[in-house]
């Protein structure tokens, strides 16, 4: 049964992983300015913003998600996040319990590498000044490569012998080894296709095996770098340095602490804040815009007002947002996640017969290249399905691929075919 997508937060100690988790979810993962604040992995549900199907049919005003929310066609869909302990150089050899922490990541579908771009923590997460965080991106990737490579190489002799004896193909042999990371044969096959190796598996040298492992990690753990702590004065020059070397699609600028702060103030009724946006309204803002009640917001003291102004200047106006919501969208984009909308009634897009409770109640995220059949299995479990309908009540083939705007609104007709 296909699992829900899981996004893992990685990085050295004190880079802000737990703060990032808390900023994206209602979790209260422990935060501290000392390394290894987090030891046990923490799971929490965040919300991914996607374009809802309701806008396509001009039904945004009656869209009522069972989980998450939908505002003007921007839908928040639950997605699972995992915050793990910090990794240090040498983690794959067990430094700082790194091998155990790496194991916690096995089932992640994508990684967010939280990088401290303030340069105020060293590679071990200890307080310093002027550290160059561009190094972290390099060594952390290498730790992940060495972890997977190490696991493979300890058994390589036996793997090769078995491969030869069974006259197996390379994808099956590797999938046997990589299934512990939640890989699929298709994923391993894509890795091999991309590398287009000329030599058979039994003659691979160490360099080739390392190449294969690197390619596999690109497939299995697509990674977004969240350049965090952009609110810090030293961040700019470090961001510039990293931006020169990394593909633009792989980096997002964030201030997790600002998002936590804004969400807290909004919850306490001091401000109106659209999560992940640049818009913050205070009571005074709303009064000056002609609402004598100030939107019912509470009055803030001078200190709090000054903090808000500072945050607007240092983060929201300079960078457009705190960036944390974009981190999830970027990860989802790398994964090619597709939102699927199961409905009962293909004419009304409601969920029950005569249901007056709004449209597009459900939305499930599936991985790219998912077939209609796999989507059905994920949504309906083992319930026997006679046939599946798409928009307009037309039958769709089980082997069709689910894509954004195509085969993504489905109705499952229960019964024996
Ligand atoms: N200035 C600034 N500080 C931040 C930001 N995010 C986190 N911090 C601070 O960085 C320190 C470490 O934050 P944590 O979230 O505990 O870091 P972690 O990566 O989970 O650390 P470990 O659990 O020890 O691996 C805390 O003092 C946070 O307040 C940010 O966006 N800006
Ligand atoms: Mg932590």
PDB file of N, CA and C in Angstrom, residues 1-2 4 338-343 362-366 370-383 385 402 407-412:
ATOM      1  N   UNK A   1       0.857  -1.203   0.000  1.00  0.00           N
ATOM      2  CA  UNK A   1       0.000   0.000   0.000  1.00  0.00           C
ATOM      3  C   UNK A   1       0.886   1.243   0.000  1.00  0.00           C
ATOM      4  N   UNK A   2       0.688   2.150  -0.964  1.00  0.00           N
ATOM      5  CA  UNK A   2       1.557   3.335  -1.006  1.00  0.00           C
ATOM      6  C   UNK A   2       1.415   4.174   0.269  1.00  0.00           C
ATOM      7  N   UNK A   4       1.954   7.807   2.648  1.00  0.00           N
ATOM      8  CA  UNK A   4       1.853   9.246   2.457  1.00  0.00           C
ATOM      9  C   UNK A   4       3.254   9.801   2.290  1.00  0.00           C
ATOM     10  N   UNK A 338       1.281  15.068  -6.803  1.00  0.00           N
ATOM     11  CA  UNK A 338       0.049  15.426  -7.503  1.00  0.00           C
ATOM     12  C   UNK A 338      -1.126  15.331  -6.518  1.00  0.00           C
ATOM     13  N   UNK A 339      -1.899  16.412  -6.339  1.00  0.00           N
ATOM     14  CA  UNK A 339      -3.092  16.327  -5.490  1.00  0.00           C
ATOM     15  C   UNK A 339      -4.219  15.639  -6.262  1.00  0.00           C
ATOM     16  N   UNK A 340      -4.786  14.598  -5.659  1.00  0.00           N
ATOM     17  CA  UNK A 340      -5.909  13.882  -6.280  1.00  0.00           C
ATOM     18  C   UNK A 340      -7.163  14.145  -5.462  1.00  0.00           C
ATOM     19  N   UNK A 341      -8.270  14.420  -6.165  1.00  0.00           N
ATOM     20  CA  UNK A 341      -9.522  14.760  -5.495  1.00  0.00           C
ATOM     21  C   UNK A 341     -10.550  13.654  -5.713  1.00  0.00           C
ATOM     22  N   UNK A 342     -10.723  12.764  -4.746  1.00  0.00           N
ATOM     23  CA  UNK A 342     -11.759  11.744  -4.895  1.00  0.00           C
ATOM     24  C   UNK A 342     -13.128  12.347  -4.578  1.00  0.00           C
ATOM     25  N   UNK A 343     -14.101  12.119  -5.442  1.00  0.00           N
ATOM     26  CA  UNK A 343     -15.460  12.599  -5.177  1.00  0.00           C
ATOM     27  C   UNK A 343     -16.443  11.446  -5.396  1.00  0.00           C
ATOM     28  N   UNK A 362     -12.255  15.916  -0.161  1.00  0.00           N
ATOM     29  CA  UNK A 362     -11.007  15.184   0.087  1.00  0.00           C
ATOM     30  C   UNK A 362      -9.940  15.513  -0.945  1.00  0.00           C
ATOM     31  N   UNK A 363      -8.704  15.412  -0.496  1.00  0.00           N
ATOM     32  CA  UNK A 363      -7.578  15.621  -1.393  1.00  0.00           C
ATOM     33  C   UNK A 363      -6.424  14.780  -0.858  1.00  0.00           C
ATOM     34  N   UNK A 364      -5.851  13.971  -1.732  1.00  0.00           N
ATOM     35  CA  UNK A 364      -4.782  13.060  -1.322  1.00  0.00           C
ATOM     36  C   UNK A 364      -3.568  13.324  -2.208  1.00  0.00           C
ATOM     37  N   UNK A 365      -2.390  13.376  -1.600  1.00  0.00           N
ATOM     38  CA  UNK A 365      -1.187  13.614  -2.397  1.00  0.00           C
ATOM     39  C   UNK A 365      -0.593  12.290  -2.850  1.00  0.00           C
ATOM     40  N   UNK A 366      -0.320  12.182  -4.141  1.00  0.00           N
ATOM     41  CA  UNK A 366       0.351  10.971  -4.637  1.00  0.00           C
ATOM     42  C   UNK A 366       1.637  11.371  -5.345  1.00  0.00           C
ATOM     43  N   UNK A 370       2.131   8.110 -10.690  1.00  0.00           N
ATOM     44  CA  UNK A 370       1.181   7.186 -10.068  1.00  0.00           C
ATOM     45  C   UNK A 370       0.057   6.886 -11.064  1.00  0.00           C
ATOM     46  N   UNK A 371      -0.318   5.603 -11.158  1.00  0.00           N
ATOM     47  CA  UNK A 371      -1.422   5.240 -12.052  1.00  0.00           C
ATOM     48  C   UNK A 371      -2.758   5.418 -11.326  1.00  0.00           C
ATOM     49  N   UNK A 372      -3.810   5.464 -12.116  1.00  0.00           N
ATOM     50  CA  UNK A 372      -5.160   5.566 -11.559  1.00  0.00           C
ATOM     51  C   UNK A 372      -5.409   4.400 -10.599  1.00  0.00           C
ATOM     52  N   UNK A 373      -4.900   3.234 -10.963  1.00  0.00           N
ATOM     53  CA  UNK A 373      -5.090   2.039 -10.129  1.00  0.00           C
ATOM     54  C   UNK A 373      -4.400   2.205  -8.765  1.00  0.00           C
ATOM     55  N   UNK A 374      -3.149   2.705  -8.801  1.00  0.00           N
ATOM     56  CA  UNK A 374      -2.428   2.903  -7.536  1.00  0.00           C
ATOM     57  C   UNK A 374      -3.091   3.974  -6.679  1.00  0.00           C
ATOM     58  N   UNK A 375      -3.604   5.012  -7.352  1.00  0.00           N
ATOM     59  CA  UNK A 375      -4.296   6.072  -6.610  1.00  0.00           C
ATOM     60  C   UNK A 375      -5.541   5.489  -5.932  1.00  0.00           C
ATOM     61  N   UNK A 376      -6.263   4.624  -6.665  1.00  0.00           N
ATOM     62  CA  UNK A 376      -7.467   3.992  -6.118  1.00  0.00           C
ATOM     63  C   UNK A 376      -7.119   3.165  -4.885  1.00  0.00           C
ATOM     64  N   UNK A 377      -6.022   2.436  -4.978  1.00  0.00           N
ATOM     65  CA  UNK A 377      -5.588   1.570  -3.886  1.00  0.00           C
ATOM     66  C   UNK A 377      -5.245   2.409  -2.662  1.00  0.00           C
ATOM     67  N   UNK A 378      -4.568   3.515  -2.922  1.00  0.00           N
ATOM     68  CA  UNK A 378      -4.163   4.377  -1.828  1.00  0.00           C
ATOM     69  C   UNK A 378      -5.368   4.986  -1.126  1.00  0.00           C
ATOM     70  N   UNK A 379      -6.359   5.389  -1.930  1.00  0.00           N
ATOM     71  CA  UNK A 379      -7.514   6.093  -1.374  1.00  0.00           C
ATOM     72  C   UNK A 379      -8.550   5.122  -0.810  1.00  0.00           C
ATOM     73  N   UNK A 380      -8.781   4.000  -1.514  1.00  0.00           N
ATOM     74  CA  UNK A 380      -9.863   3.089  -1.140  1.00  0.00           C
ATOM     75  C   UNK A 380      -9.386   1.837  -0.404  1.00  0.00           C
ATOM     76  N   UNK A 381      -8.077   1.640  -0.332  1.00  0.00           N
ATOM     77  CA  UNK A 381      -7.573   0.429   0.312  1.00  0.00           C
ATOM     78  C   UNK A 381      -7.930  -0.790  -0.508  1.00  0.00           C
ATOM     79  N   UNK A 382      -8.392  -1.854   0.160  1.00  0.00           N
ATOM     80  CA  UNK A 382      -8.661  -3.101  -0.543  1.00  0.00           C
ATOM     81  C   UNK A 382     -10.112  -3.262  -0.976  1.00  0.00           C
ATOM     82  N   UNK A 383     -10.887  -2.199  -0.867  1.00  0.00           N
ATOM     83  CA  UNK A 383     -12.286  -2.262  -1.294  1.00  0.00           C
ATOM     84  C   UNK A 383     -12.337  -2.592  -2.790  1.00  0.00           C
ATOM     85  N   UNK A 385     -13.227  -2.478  -6.544  1.00  0.00           N
ATOM     86  CA  UNK A 385     -13.725  -1.369  -7.360  1.00  0.00           C
ATOM     87  C   UNK A 385     -14.138  -1.885  -8.728  1.00  0.00           C
ATOM     88  N   UNK A 402      -1.932   9.646 -13.282  1.00  0.00           N
ATOM     89  CA  UNK A 402      -2.591  10.773 -12.635  1.00  0.00           C
ATOM     90  C   UNK A 402      -1.688  12.001 -12.754  1.00  0.00           C
ATOM     91  N   UNK A 407      -6.974  13.320 -14.955  1.00  0.00           N
ATOM     92  CA  UNK A 407      -7.194  12.136 -14.097  1.00  0.00           C
ATOM     93  C   UNK A 407      -6.939  12.432 -12.614  1.00  0.00           C
ATOM     94  N   UNK A 408      -7.092  13.707 -12.225  1.00  0.00           N
ATOM     95  CA  UNK A 408      -6.839  14.032 -10.824  1.00  0.00           C
ATOM     96  C   UNK A 408      -8.134  14.254 -10.038  1.00  0.00           C
ATOM     97  N   UNK A 409      -9.280  14.139 -10.750  1.00  0.00           N
ATOM     98  CA  UNK A 409     -10.568  14.133 -10.053  1.00  0.00           C
ATOM     99  C   UNK A 409     -11.191  12.786 -10.397  1.00  0.00           C
ATOM    100  N   UNK A 410     -11.363  11.941  -9.386  1.00  0.00           N
ATOM    101  CA  UNK A 410     -11.768  10.563  -9.667  1.00  0.00           C
ATOM    102  C   UNK A 410     -12.935  10.146  -8.785  1.00  0.00           C
ATOM    103  N   UNK A 411     -13.769   9.296  -9.364  1.00  0.00           N
ATOM    104  CA  UNK A 411     -14.872   8.732  -8.608  1.00  0.00           C
ATOM    105  C   UNK A 411     -14.770   7.211  -8.677  1.00  0.00           C
ATOM    106  N   UNK A 412     -14.745   6.555  -7.525  1.00  0.00           N
ATOM    107  CA  UNK A 412     -14.535   5.112  -7.481  1.00  0.00           C
ATOM    108  C   UNK A 412     -15.874   4.408  -7.306  1.00  0.00           C
TER     109      UNK A 412
END
